[in-house]
Amino acid sequence: MRRSIDVVQFDIADLPEGLDDATPATWTIAVSDDYDDAVARTVLTVEPLGKPGEGLVLHLAPDNARRLRKALADALREVGEKE
């Protein structure tokens, strides 16, 4: 089983002025259990925009997916945003 959860294209126009070295990218979250151990994992893919197959793919076990979720929530709180 492999199922896409969300796909987002990063828009360079969303960046603050003066940040010129950012790469426009896409990120995708999916779930998959297509592994020899049949454990379902969260799959995070980050690729440069328009360059499929040239990015990074993380296959996160549940504990690491929760850790990423917590880190994102902590970062949002740190900048004054609610989850």
mmCIF file of C-alpha atoms in Angstrom:
data_model
loop_
_atom_site.group_PDB
_atom_site.id
_atom_site.type_symbol
_atom_site.label_atom_id
_atom_site.label_comp_id
_atom_site.label_asym_id
_atom_site.label_seq_id
_atom_site.Cartn_x
_atom_site.Cartn_y
_atom_site.Cartn_z
ATOM 1 C CA MET A 1 0.000 0.000 0.000
ATOM 2 C CA ARG A 2 1.192 3.482 -0.824
ATOM 3 C CA ARG A 3 -1.053 6.510 -0.437
ATOM 4 C CA SER A 4 -0.322 10.185 -0.934
ATOM 5 C CA ILE A 5 -1.448 12.421 1.940
ATOM 6 C CA ASP A 6 -0.405 15.937 0.867
ATOM 7 C CA VAL A 7 1.672 17.654 -1.827
ATOM 8 C CA VAL A 8 2.812 21.271 -1.609
ATOM 9 C CA GLN A 9 4.783 23.382 -4.068
ATOM 10 C CA PHE A 10 6.956 25.924 -2.343
ATOM 11 C CA ASP A 11 6.647 29.362 -3.926
ATOM 12 C CA ILE A 12 9.763 31.518 -3.812
ATOM 13 C CA ALA A 13 7.435 34.549 -3.593
ATOM 14 C CA ASP A 14 6.582 33.400 -0.041
ATOM 15 C CA LEU A 15 10.134 34.117 1.134
ATOM 16 C CA PRO A 16 11.155 37.376 2.792
ATOM 17 C CA GLU A 17 13.100 39.880 0.706
ATOM 18 C CA GLY A 18 16.850 39.388 0.809
ATOM 19 C CA LEU A 19 16.730 35.596 0.991
ATOM 20 C CA ASP A 20 18.041 34.860 -2.480
ATOM 21 C CA ASP A 21 19.658 31.462 -2.030
ATOM 22 C CA ALA A 22 16.510 29.384 -1.425
ATOM 23 C CA THR A 23 15.569 26.661 -3.872
ATOM 24 C CA PRO A 24 11.931 26.419 -4.989
ATOM 25 C CA ALA A 25 10.847 22.917 -3.996
ATOM 26 C CA THR A 26 7.948 20.563 -3.495
ATOM 27 C CA TRP A 27 7.275 18.373 -0.500
ATOM 28 C CA THR A 28 5.074 15.342 -0.360
ATOM 29 C CA ILE A 29 3.849 13.245 2.544
ATOM 30 C CA ALA A 30 2.740 9.694 1.869
ATOM 31 C CA VAL A 31 2.283 6.464 3.782
ATOM 32 C CA SER A 32 3.678 3.140 2.680
ATOM 33 C CA ASP A 33 4.039 -0.396 3.956
ATOM 34 C CA ASP A 34 5.905 -1.680 0.890
ATOM 35 C CA TYR A 35 8.863 -2.925 2.913
ATOM 36 C CA ASP A 36 10.149 -6.397 3.697
ATOM 37 C CA ASP A 37 9.133 -5.965 7.345
ATOM 38 C CA ALA A 38 5.598 -4.737 6.351
ATOM 39 C CA VAL A 39 5.780 -1.903 8.897
ATOM 40 C CA ALA A 40 3.855 1.163 7.727
ATOM 41 C CA ARG A 41 6.018 4.273 7.489
ATOM 42 C CA THR A 42 5.503 7.933 6.748
ATOM 43 C CA VAL A 43 7.358 8.952 3.592
ATOM 44 C CA LEU A 44 8.554 12.560 3.287
ATOM 45 C CA THR A 45 9.874 13.587 -0.128
ATOM 46 C CA VAL A 46 11.505 16.979 -0.778
ATOM 47 C CA GLU A 47 12.525 17.774 -4.371
ATOM 48 C CA PRO A 48 13.674 20.856 -6.262
ATOM 49 C CA LEU A 49 10.734 22.230 -8.245
ATOM 50 C CA GLY A 50 10.696 20.778 -11.750
ATOM 51 C CA LYS A 51 13.360 18.165 -10.966
ATOM 52 C CA PRO A 52 11.523 15.009 -9.919
ATOM 53 C CA GLY A 53 13.792 12.247 -8.689
ATOM 54 C CA GLU A 54 16.562 14.652 -7.624
ATOM 55 C CA GLY A 55 15.476 15.218 -4.038
ATOM 56 C CA LEU A 56 15.523 13.435 -0.725
ATOM 57 C CA VAL A 57 13.137 10.725 0.436
ATOM 58 C CA LEU A 58 12.818 9.902 4.134
ATOM 59 C CA HIS A 59 11.077 6.695 5.208
ATOM 60 C CA LEU A 60 10.112 7.543 8.784
ATOM 61 C CA ALA A 61 9.162 4.918 11.332
ATOM 62 C CA PRO A 62 6.252 6.026 13.550
ATOM 63 C CA ASP A 63 8.521 7.303 16.368
ATOM 64 C CA ASN A 64 10.514 9.502 13.982
ATOM 65 C CA ALA A 65 7.347 10.775 12.252
ATOM 66 C CA ARG A 66 5.980 11.804 15.662
ATOM 67 C CA ARG A 67 9.296 13.475 16.497
ATOM 68 C CA LEU A 68 9.126 15.466 13.240
ATOM 69 C CA ARG A 69 5.515 16.441 13.993
ATOM 70 C CA LYS A 70 6.535 17.632 17.468
ATOM 71 C CA ALA A 71 9.512 19.582 16.117
ATOM 72 C CA LEU A 72 7.273 21.383 13.600
ATOM 73 C CA ALA A 73 4.703 22.160 16.308
ATOM 74 C CA ASP A 74 7.466 23.447 18.609
ATOM 75 C CA ALA A 75 8.839 25.666 15.836
ATOM 76 C CA LEU A 76 5.376 27.089 15.150
ATOM 77 C CA ARG A 77 4.869 27.841 18.851
ATOM 78 C CA GLU A 78 8.301 29.463 18.976
ATOM 79 C CA VAL A 79 7.274 31.977 16.298
ATOM 80 C CA GLY A 80 3.900 32.650 17.923
ATOM 81 C CA GLU A 81 1.696 30.442 15.749
ATOM 82 C CA LYS A 82 -0.906 28.035 17.037
ATOM 83 C CA GLU A 83 -0.835 24.438 15.893
#
